[in-house]
Coordinates of C-alpha atoms in Angstrom, one line a residue:
M1262 CA 89.3 116.5 67.5
A1263 CA 88.1 113.2 66.2
L1264 CA 90.3 110.5 64.8
T1265 CA 88.8 107.8 62.5
A1266 CA 90.4 104.6 61.1
T1267 CA 88.8 101.7 59.2
D1268 CA 89.7 98.7 57.2
M1269 CA 86.0 98.3 56.2
D1270 CA 85.6 95.3 58.6
I1271 CA 86.0 97.5 61.7
A1272 CA 86.0 101.2 62.3
I1273 CA 87.2 103.2 65.3
V1274 CA 86.5 106.8 66.1
E1275 CA 88.1 108.4 69.1
K1276 CA 87.9 112.0 70.3
V1277 CA 90.9 113.7 71.9
P1278 CA 91.3 117.2 73.3
A1279 CA 92.8 119.7 71.0
T1280 CA 93.1 123.4 70.3
V1281 CA 91.3 123.9 67.0
V1282 CA 92.3 127.1 65.2
K1283 CA 90.2 126.3 62.1
T1284 CA 87.7 123.5 61.7
G1285 CA 88.1 121.0 58.9
A1286 CA 89.1 117.5 58.0
T1287 CA 92.1 115.8 56.4
T1288 CA 93.6 112.3 56.0
V1289 CA 97.0 110.9 57.0
P1290 CA 98.6 107.5 56.3
A1291 CA 97.9 105.7 59.5
H1292 CA 101.0 103.7 60.1
T1293 CA 103.4 106.6 59.2
F1294 CA 101.4 109.0 61.5
Y1295 CA 101.5 106.5 64.3
D1296 CA 105.2 105.9 64.0
I1297 CA 105.9 109.7 64.0
V1298 CA 103.8 110.3 67.2
R1299 CA 105.2 107.2 68.9
K1300 CA 108.8 108.3 68.5
L1301 CA 108.2 111.9 69.8
P1302 CA 109.3 112.6 73.4
E1303 CA 106.7 112.0 76.1
G1304 CA 104.3 114.9 76.6
S1305 CA 105.2 116.6 73.3
Q1306 CA 102.8 119.1 71.8
V1307 CA 101.9 118.3 68.2
E1308 CA 100.7 120.8 65.6
M1309 CA 99.0 119.8 62.4
S1310 CA 98.1 121.9 59.4
T1311 CA 97.1 121.2 55.8
S1312 CA 98.3 122.8 52.6
A1313 CA 96.0 125.2 50.6
D1314 CA 95.1 122.5 48.1
G1315 CA 94.6 119.8 50.9
G1316 CA 97.2 117.5 49.3
K1317 CA 99.7 117.6 52.2
V1318 CA 99.6 117.5 56.0
T1319 CA 102.4 119.2 58.0
I1320 CA 103.2 117.9 61.4
K1321 CA 105.3 119.9 63.8
S1322 CA 106.6 119.1 67.2
G1323 CA 109.5 120.9 68.8
Q1324 CA 112.3 121.0 66.2
S1325 CA 110.8 118.1 64.2
R1326 CA 108.8 118.8 61.0
F1327 CA 107.1 116.2 58.7
S1328 CA 105.2 116.7 55.5
L1329 CA 102.9 113.8 54.4
A1330 CA 101.0 113.3 51.3
C1331 CA 97.3 112.6 51.9
L1332 CA 94.2 111.4 50.1
P1333 CA 91.2 113.7 49.5
V1334 CA 88.8 113.6 52.4
D1335 CA 85.9 112.6 50.2
E1336 CA 87.8 109.4 49.1
F1337 CA 88.2 108.2 52.7
P1338 CA 86.1 105.0 53.1
V1339 CA 83.1 105.2 55.3
M1340 CA 81.8 102.1 57.0
A1341 CA 78.0 102.7 57.5
E1342 CA 76.6 101.5 60.8
G1343 CA 73.1 100.9 59.5
D1344 CA 70.2 100.4 61.9
L1345 CA 71.3 98.9 65.3
P1346 CA 67.9 98.2 67.1
H1347 CA 69.3 96.5 70.2
H1348 CA 70.9 98.6 72.9
F1349 CA 72.2 97.8 76.3
T1350 CA 74.9 98.8 78.8
L1351 CA 77.6 96.7 80.5
K1352 CA 79.9 97.5 83.3
S1353 CA 83.5 97.6 82.0
T1354 CA 84.4 94.6 84.3
E1355 CA 81.5 92.6 82.8
C1356 CA 82.4 93.5 79.2
K1357 CA 86.1 92.7 79.9
A1358 CA 85.2 89.3 81.3
L1359 CA 82.9 88.5 78.3
I1360 CA 85.6 89.2 75.7
E1361 CA 88.8 88.5 77.5
K1362 CA 88.1 85.2 79.3
P1363 CA 86.9 83.2 76.3
S1364 CA 89.3 84.7 73.7
F1365 CA 92.0 82.1 74.2
A1366 CA 89.6 79.5 72.8
I1367 CA 88.8 81.3 69.5
S1368 CA 89.7 79.2 66.5
T1369 CA 92.4 80.4 64.1
E1370 CA 91.3 78.0 61.3
E1371 CA 89.9 80.2 58.5
T1372 CA 88.0 77.3 57.0
R1373 CA 85.8 77.2 60.0
Y1374 CA 85.2 80.9 59.9
Y1375 CA 82.1 80.7 62.2
L1376 CA 84.5 79.8 65.0
N1377 CA 86.8 82.8 64.4
G1378 CA 85.1 84.9 67.0
I1379 CA 83.0 85.0 70.2
Y1380 CA 79.4 84.0 70.2
L1381 CA 77.4 86.6 72.2
H1382 CA 73.8 85.6 73.0
V1383 CA 71.1 85.5 75.6
S1384 CA 70.7 82.2 77.4
G1385 CA 67.7 80.9 79.4
S1386 CA 69.6 78.5 81.6
G1387 CA 72.4 80.5 83.3
L1388 CA 73.9 80.2 86.7
V1389 CA 74.4 83.9 87.4
T1390 CA 71.5 85.6 89.2
S1391 CA 69.5 87.5 86.7
K1392 CA 66.1 87.9 85.1
R1393 CA 63.8 84.9 84.9
S1394 CA 62.4 83.5 81.7
E1395 CA 58.9 82.1 81.4
D1396 CA 60.1 78.6 82.4
G1397 CA 61.6 80.0 85.6
K1398 CA 65.2 79.6 84.5
S1399 CA 67.7 82.4 85.0
K1400 CA 68.5 84.4 81.8
T1401 CA 72.0 85.6 81.3
L1402 CA 74.2 87.2 78.6
R1403 CA 76.7 84.6 77.4
A1404 CA 80.0 84.7 75.5
V1405 CA 81.3 81.4 74.1
A1406 CA 84.3 80.5 72.1
T1407 CA 85.7 77.2 70.9
D1408 CA 88.2 75.8 68.5
G1409 CA 86.9 72.2 68.8
H1410 CA 89.6 71.2 71.3
R1411 CA 88.6 73.5 74.1
L1412 CA 85.6 75.7 75.0
A1413 CA 85.1 78.7 77.2
R1414 CA 81.7 79.9 78.3
I1415 CA 81.3 83.1 80.3
E1416 CA 78.1 84.6 81.5
V1417 CA 77.0 87.8 83.3
A1418 CA 73.6 89.0 84.5
L1419 CA 71.3 90.0 81.7
P1420 CA 71.3 93.7 81.1
A1421 CA 68.1 95.6 80.3
G1422 CA 67.6 96.2 76.5
T1423 CA 68.5 92.7 75.3
D1424 CA 64.9 91.5 74.7
G1425 CA 64.8 90.0 71.2
M1426 CA 68.5 90.3 70.7
P1427 CA 69.9 87.8 68.1
G1428 CA 72.9 85.6 68.8
V1429 CA 75.9 87.2 67.1
I1430 CA 79.5 86.2 66.4
V1431 CA 81.9 89.0 67.1
P1432 CA 85.1 88.5 65.0
R1433 CA 88.6 88.0 66.6
K1434 CA 89.9 91.3 65.2
A1435 CA 87.1 93.3 66.9
I1436 CA 87.7 91.5 70.1
Y1437 CA 91.4 92.3 70.3
E1438 CA 90.8 96.0 69.5
L1439 CA 88.0 96.2 72.0
R1440 CA 90.3 94.8 74.7
K1441 CA 92.6 97.7 74.2
L1442 CA 89.8 100.3 74.4
I1443 CA 88.4 98.8 77.6
E1444 CA 91.8 98.9 79.3
E1445 CA 91.8 102.7 78.7
S1446 CA 88.2 103.2 79.9
E1447 CA 86.7 102.8 83.4
G1448 CA 83.1 103.7 82.7
D1449 CA 80.2 101.6 81.4
I1450 CA 80.3 100.2 77.9
G1451 CA 77.4 101.0 75.6
V1452 CA 76.6 98.1 73.2
S1453 CA 74.3 98.4 70.1
L1454 CA 73.8 95.7 67.5
S1455 CA 71.9 94.2 64.7
D1456 CA 72.3 90.9 63.0
A1457 CA 75.1 92.3 60.8
K1458 CA 77.0 94.9 62.9
I1459 CA 77.9 95.7 66.5
R1460 CA 78.9 99.0 68.1
F1461 CA 80.8 99.5 71.4
A1462 CA 81.0 102.9 73.0
C1463 CA 83.9 103.1 75.5
G1464 CA 84.4 106.5 76.9
S1465 CA 85.6 108.8 74.1
A1466 CA 86.0 105.9 71.7
V1467 CA 83.5 104.1 69.5
L1468 CA 84.2 100.8 67.7
V1469 CA 81.9 99.5 65.0
S1470 CA 82.5 96.0 63.5
K1471 CA 80.9 93.7 61.0
L1472 CA 79.7 90.4 62.5
I1473 CA 80.6 87.0 61.2
D1474 CA 77.8 85.7 58.9
G1475 CA 77.5 82.1 60.0
N1476 CA 75.8 79.7 62.5
F1477 CA 77.7 79.0 65.7
P1478 CA 77.5 75.3 66.5
D1479 CA 75.3 73.9 69.3
Y1480 CA 78.1 74.1 72.0
E1481 CA 75.8 72.7 74.7
R1482 CA 76.2 69.3 73.2
V1483 CA 79.9 69.1 74.1
I1484 CA 79.5 70.1 77.7
P1485 CA 79.3 66.8 79.6
A1486 CA 76.5 66.4 82.1
G1487 CA 77.5 63.3 84.0
N1488 CA 81.1 64.0 85.1
D1489 CA 81.2 62.8 88.7
K1490 CA 84.9 62.6 89.5
I1491 CA 85.8 65.9 91.1
M1492 CA 89.3 67.2 91.7
E1493 CA 90.1 70.5 93.3
V1494 CA 93.6 71.8 93.0
S1495 CA 95.6 75.0 93.8
R1496 CA 95.7 77.0 90.6
K1497 CA 99.2 78.3 91.4
Y1498 CA 100.8 74.9 92.2
F1499 CA 99.0 73.2 89.3
T1500 CA 100.1 75.8 86.8
E1501 CA 103.7 75.6 87.9
A1502 CA 103.7 71.8 87.9
V1503 CA 102.1 71.5 84.4
D1504 CA 104.6 74.1 83.1
R1505 CA 107.6 72.2 84.4
V1506 CA 106.5 68.8 83.3
S1507 CA 105.4 70.0 79.8
V1508 CA 109.0 70.9 79.0
I1509 CA 109.5 67.2 78.2
S1510 CA 106.4 66.7 76.1
S1511 CA 106.7 66.9 72.3
E1512 CA 106.1 70.2 70.5
K1513 CA 103.4 68.6 68.4
S1514 CA 101.2 67.0 71.1
R1515 CA 102.1 68.9 74.3
A1516 CA 100.5 66.0 76.1
V1517 CA 100.6 65.7 79.9
K1518 CA 99.2 62.6 81.7
F1519 CA 97.1 62.8 84.9
H1520 CA 97.1 60.0 87.4
L1521 CA 94.7 60.6 90.2
E1522 CA 94.6 58.5 93.4
N1523 CA 94.2 59.1 97.2
G1524 CA 94.3 62.9 97.1
K1525 CA 97.4 63.0 94.9
L1526 CA 97.8 64.1 91.3
T1527 CA 100.8 62.8 89.4
L1528 CA 101.6 64.7 86.2
S1529 CA 103.8 63.0 83.7
A1530 CA 105.1 63.5 80.2
S1531 CA 107.4 61.7 77.9
S1532 CA 108.9 62.0 74.4
P1533 CA 111.5 60.0 72.4
E1534 CA 113.5 63.2 71.9
H1535 CA 113.6 64.6 75.5
G1536 CA 113.0 61.7 77.9
T1537 CA 110.5 61.7 80.8
A1538 CA 109.2 63.9 83.6
S1539 CA 106.8 63.5 86.5
E1540 CA 105.6 65.6 89.5
E1541 CA 103.2 64.9 92.3
I1542 CA 101.0 67.5 93.9
D1543 CA 98.3 67.4 96.6
V1544 CA 94.7 67.7 95.5
T1545 CA 91.3 67.2 96.9
Y1546 CA 90.1 64.0 95.2
S1547 CA 88.1 61.0 96.7
S1548 CA 86.8 59.2 93.6
P1549 CA 88.3 55.9 92.3
P1550 CA 91.8 56.1 90.7
M1551 CA 91.8 57.4 87.1
E1552 CA 94.2 58.4 84.3
V1553 CA 93.6 60.9 81.5
G1554 CA 95.7 63.0 79.2
F1555 CA 95.4 66.7 78.2
N1556 CA 97.2 69.2 76.1
S1557 CA 99.4 71.2 78.5
R1558 CA 99.2 74.4 76.5
Y1559 CA 95.4 74.3 76.7
L1560 CA 95.5 73.7 80.4
L1561 CA 97.9 76.6 81.0
D1562 CA 95.7 78.9 78.8
M1563 CA 92.7 78.1 81.0
M1564 CA 94.6 78.6 84.2
T1565 CA 95.4 82.2 83.1
Q1566 CA 91.7 83.0 83.2
I1567 CA 91.0 81.4 86.7
E1568 CA 90.6 84.2 89.2
G1569 CA 90.3 82.1 92.4
D1570 CA 93.0 80.2 94.2
T1571 CA 91.4 76.9 93.4
A1572 CA 90.5 75.3 90.1
Q1573 CA 87.9 72.5 90.0
F1574 CA 88.0 69.7 87.5
L1575 CA 84.9 67.6 86.8
M1576 CA 85.9 64.4 84.9
G1577 CA 84.2 61.3 83.6
D1578 CA 86.7 58.9 82.1
S1579 CA 89.8 58.9 80.0
A1580 CA 87.8 59.4 76.8
S1581 CA 85.4 62.1 78.0
P1582 CA 85.9 65.9 78.0
A1583 CA 86.5 67.5 81.3
I1584 CA 84.8 70.6 82.8
V1585 CA 87.0 73.2 84.5
R1586 CA 85.5 75.7 86.8
D1587 CA 86.7 78.8 88.6
T1588 CA 85.7 78.6 92.3
A1589 CA 85.7 82.4 92.4
D1590 CA 83.5 83.0 89.3
V1591 CA 80.3 81.0 89.0
G1592 CA 79.7 82.5 85.6
A1593 CA 82.8 80.9 84.1
L1594 CA 82.9 77.4 82.6
Y1595 CA 85.7 75.7 80.5
V1596 CA 85.7 72.4 78.7
I1597 CA 88.9 70.6 77.5
M1598 CA 89.0 67.5 75.3
P1599 CA 91.2 64.6 76.4
M1600 CA 94.2 63.2 74.6
R1601 CA 95.6 59.7 74.2
V1602 CA 98.8 59.4 76.1

């Protein structure tokens, strides 16, 4: 049995095992149907049937019985896929990394709609071992998201079938739904796309989404190239310290100040309403002393995506954006803008 749902921006079709006595099609109100099934006992058998005129659907399970009004099947909206000329396959772990790791940086400002998704494209200057372009640089598949305050760039080895693929912006809604599907699927993910739509095949489910019609900004311009002050810190201890100190920072700014000197990082925060806080942790740092401020919430969001035990910060000065790297994932790069503190 195939279940289809759409809001005309995305469409999902999933096949589930069922004993079909008589073939056919019907419609049901999605939220009501979901609530009914959700509240049935675990492992319940569900029986569905339609009335002779097709105007009602009867749902039976145990001693429960529901009768729902439904729309005519020919009035159910259909979201056409159109021609999707580019096809490639990703491992589920690769697809999960490409959509999950940058998603925290997706903008929620509707006025900058072109930032309301993840920019998926082929890059000719990647770090991950992959195919080589004509200029000898490694080619990778990249996913980038930014809200103007922070940026996440994830890359994986370039899969076959991406030749000539256009850069596309996958909307936030599709990203969130795809994350749910990937969690339920362990096999490879088939991806097909054009410059207007994208299709993901995950096991027994298929998701089709419109793409954002806009131009993603030149994000390479905001990635600093000359940051020479390097700090390495335990992800666990750093996350815990930032979380504690940020309790004092104001709700609006969430600012936390870094003071780096002689292998020590002092984190501090202050606000007229709450007072002050500071905490010192050991780090690997041998550059001249420096101070810089960052939004604590942005720092914590980044740390949730760091897989390794150590996070690496590459900094310039108090007015320059910092690069954050995951020592366990060469394909992940994050950028965070500084704050005045």
